[in-house]
PDB file of C-alpha atoms in Angstrom:
ATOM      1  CA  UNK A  14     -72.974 -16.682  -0.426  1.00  0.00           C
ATOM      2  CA  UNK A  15     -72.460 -19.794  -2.605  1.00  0.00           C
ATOM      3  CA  UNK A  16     -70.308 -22.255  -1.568  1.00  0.00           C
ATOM      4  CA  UNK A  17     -67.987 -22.408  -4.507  1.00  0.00           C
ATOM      5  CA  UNK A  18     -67.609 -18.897  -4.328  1.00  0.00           C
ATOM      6  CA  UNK A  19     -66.204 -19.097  -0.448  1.00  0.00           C
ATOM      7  CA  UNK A  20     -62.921 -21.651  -1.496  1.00  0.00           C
ATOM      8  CA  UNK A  21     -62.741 -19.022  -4.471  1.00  0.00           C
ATOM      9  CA  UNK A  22     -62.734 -16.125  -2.029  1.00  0.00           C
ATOM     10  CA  UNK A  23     -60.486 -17.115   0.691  1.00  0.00           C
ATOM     11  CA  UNK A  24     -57.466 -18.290  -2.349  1.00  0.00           C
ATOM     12  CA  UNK A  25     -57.804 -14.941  -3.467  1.00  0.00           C
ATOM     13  CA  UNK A  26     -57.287 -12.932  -0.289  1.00  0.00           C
ATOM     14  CA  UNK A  27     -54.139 -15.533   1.232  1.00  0.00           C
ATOM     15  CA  UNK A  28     -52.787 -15.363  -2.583  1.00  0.00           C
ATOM     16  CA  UNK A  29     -52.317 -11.614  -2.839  1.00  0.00           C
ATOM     17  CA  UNK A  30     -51.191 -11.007   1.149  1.00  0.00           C
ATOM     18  CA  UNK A  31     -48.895 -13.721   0.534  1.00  0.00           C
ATOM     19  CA  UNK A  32     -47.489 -12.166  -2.363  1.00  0.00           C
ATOM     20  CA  UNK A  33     -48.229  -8.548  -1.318  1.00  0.00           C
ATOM     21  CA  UNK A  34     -44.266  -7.889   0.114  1.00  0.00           C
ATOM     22  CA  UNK A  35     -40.819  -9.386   0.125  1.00  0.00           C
ATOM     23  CA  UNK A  36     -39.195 -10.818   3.448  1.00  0.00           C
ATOM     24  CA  UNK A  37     -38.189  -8.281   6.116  1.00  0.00           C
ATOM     25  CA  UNK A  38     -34.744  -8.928   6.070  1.00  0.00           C
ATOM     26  CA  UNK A  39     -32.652  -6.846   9.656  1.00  0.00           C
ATOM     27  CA  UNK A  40     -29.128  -6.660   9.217  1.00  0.00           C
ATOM     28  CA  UNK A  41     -27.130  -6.174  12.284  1.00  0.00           C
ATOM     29  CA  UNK A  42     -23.787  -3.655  11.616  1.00  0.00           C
ATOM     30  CA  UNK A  43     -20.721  -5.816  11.594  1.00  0.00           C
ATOM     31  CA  UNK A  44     -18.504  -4.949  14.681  1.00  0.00           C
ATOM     32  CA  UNK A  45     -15.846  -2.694  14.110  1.00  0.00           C
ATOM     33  CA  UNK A  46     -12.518  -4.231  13.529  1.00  0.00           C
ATOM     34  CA  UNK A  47      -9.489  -3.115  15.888  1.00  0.00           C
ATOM     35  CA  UNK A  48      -6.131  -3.928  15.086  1.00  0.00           C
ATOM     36  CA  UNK A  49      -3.691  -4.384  18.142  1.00  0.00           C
ATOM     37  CA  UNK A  50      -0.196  -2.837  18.534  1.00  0.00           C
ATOM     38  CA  UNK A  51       2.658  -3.927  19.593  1.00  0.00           C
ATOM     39  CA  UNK A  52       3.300  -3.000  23.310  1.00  0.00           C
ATOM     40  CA  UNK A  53       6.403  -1.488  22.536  1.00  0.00           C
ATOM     41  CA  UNK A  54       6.031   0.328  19.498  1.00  0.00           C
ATOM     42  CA  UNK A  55       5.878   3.890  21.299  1.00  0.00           C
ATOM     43  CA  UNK A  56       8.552   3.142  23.803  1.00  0.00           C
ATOM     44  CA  UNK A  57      11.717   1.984  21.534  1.00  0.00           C
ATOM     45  CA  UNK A  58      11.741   5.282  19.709  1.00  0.00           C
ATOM     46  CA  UNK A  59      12.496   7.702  21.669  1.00  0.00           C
ATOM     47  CA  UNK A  60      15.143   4.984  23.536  1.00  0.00           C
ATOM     48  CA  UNK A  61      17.182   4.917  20.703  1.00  0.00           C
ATOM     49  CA  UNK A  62      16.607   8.787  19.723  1.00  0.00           C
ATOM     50  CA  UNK A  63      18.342   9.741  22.449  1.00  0.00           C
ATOM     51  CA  UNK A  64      21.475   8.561  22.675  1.00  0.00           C
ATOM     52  CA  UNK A  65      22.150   9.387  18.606  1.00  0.00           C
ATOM     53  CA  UNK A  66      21.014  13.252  19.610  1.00  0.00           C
ATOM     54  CA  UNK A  67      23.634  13.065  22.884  1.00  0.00           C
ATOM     55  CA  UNK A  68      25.976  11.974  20.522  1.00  0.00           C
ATOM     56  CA  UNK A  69      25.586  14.646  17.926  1.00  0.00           C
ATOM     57  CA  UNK A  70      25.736  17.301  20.417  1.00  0.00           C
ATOM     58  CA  UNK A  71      28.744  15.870  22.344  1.00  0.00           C
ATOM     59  CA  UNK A  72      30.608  14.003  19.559  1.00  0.00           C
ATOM     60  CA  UNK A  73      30.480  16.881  17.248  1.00  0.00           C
ATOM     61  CA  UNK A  74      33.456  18.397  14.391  1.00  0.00           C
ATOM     62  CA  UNK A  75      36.472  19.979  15.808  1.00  0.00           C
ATOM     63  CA  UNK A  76      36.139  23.981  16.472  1.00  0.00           C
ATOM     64  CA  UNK A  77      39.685  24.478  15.544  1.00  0.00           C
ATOM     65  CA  UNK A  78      40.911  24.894  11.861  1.00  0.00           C
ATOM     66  CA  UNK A  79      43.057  22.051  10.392  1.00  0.00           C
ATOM     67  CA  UNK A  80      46.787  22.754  10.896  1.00  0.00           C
ATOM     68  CA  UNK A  81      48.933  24.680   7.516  1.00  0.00           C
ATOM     69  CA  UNK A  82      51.294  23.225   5.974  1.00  0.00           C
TER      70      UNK A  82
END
C-alpha cells in the first residue's frame, strides 16, 4: 500500500463512522406528580351533614292546618 494512500484511508473510514448516526439520547420518564389533600377534607362533610338532616327531620312544618278565621 502507498503511504499517501494509508492517511487517505484511515480519514475516510473515522469520517463516515463519525458521521454515520446522531447521539443516543435516553430520556428517563418524569416522576409522576401527586397532589396532597387536606387531612380533613373527607371528615368535615359528613360533620356538618348531619346535624342539618337531624334538623330537617325533627324541626319539620306543623301537621296541623292553620286555624279559620
Amino acid at each position: 500500500m502507498p503511504k499517501y494512500l494509508a492517511p487517505v484511508l484511515a480519514f475516510a473510514m473515522t469520517a463516515t463512522t463519525a458521521l454515520a448516526g446522531g447521539p443516543v439520547v435516553i430520556v428517563d420518564a418524569p416522576d409522576p406528580v401527586v397532589e396532597e389533600k387536606p387531612a380533613s377534607s373527607g371528615a368535615l362533610l359528613p360533620l356538618l351533614l348531619i346535624p342539618i338532616i337531624l334538623c330537617v327531620a325533627l324541626c319539620g312544618g306543623d301537621d296541623e292546618p292553620p286555624p279559620d278565621r
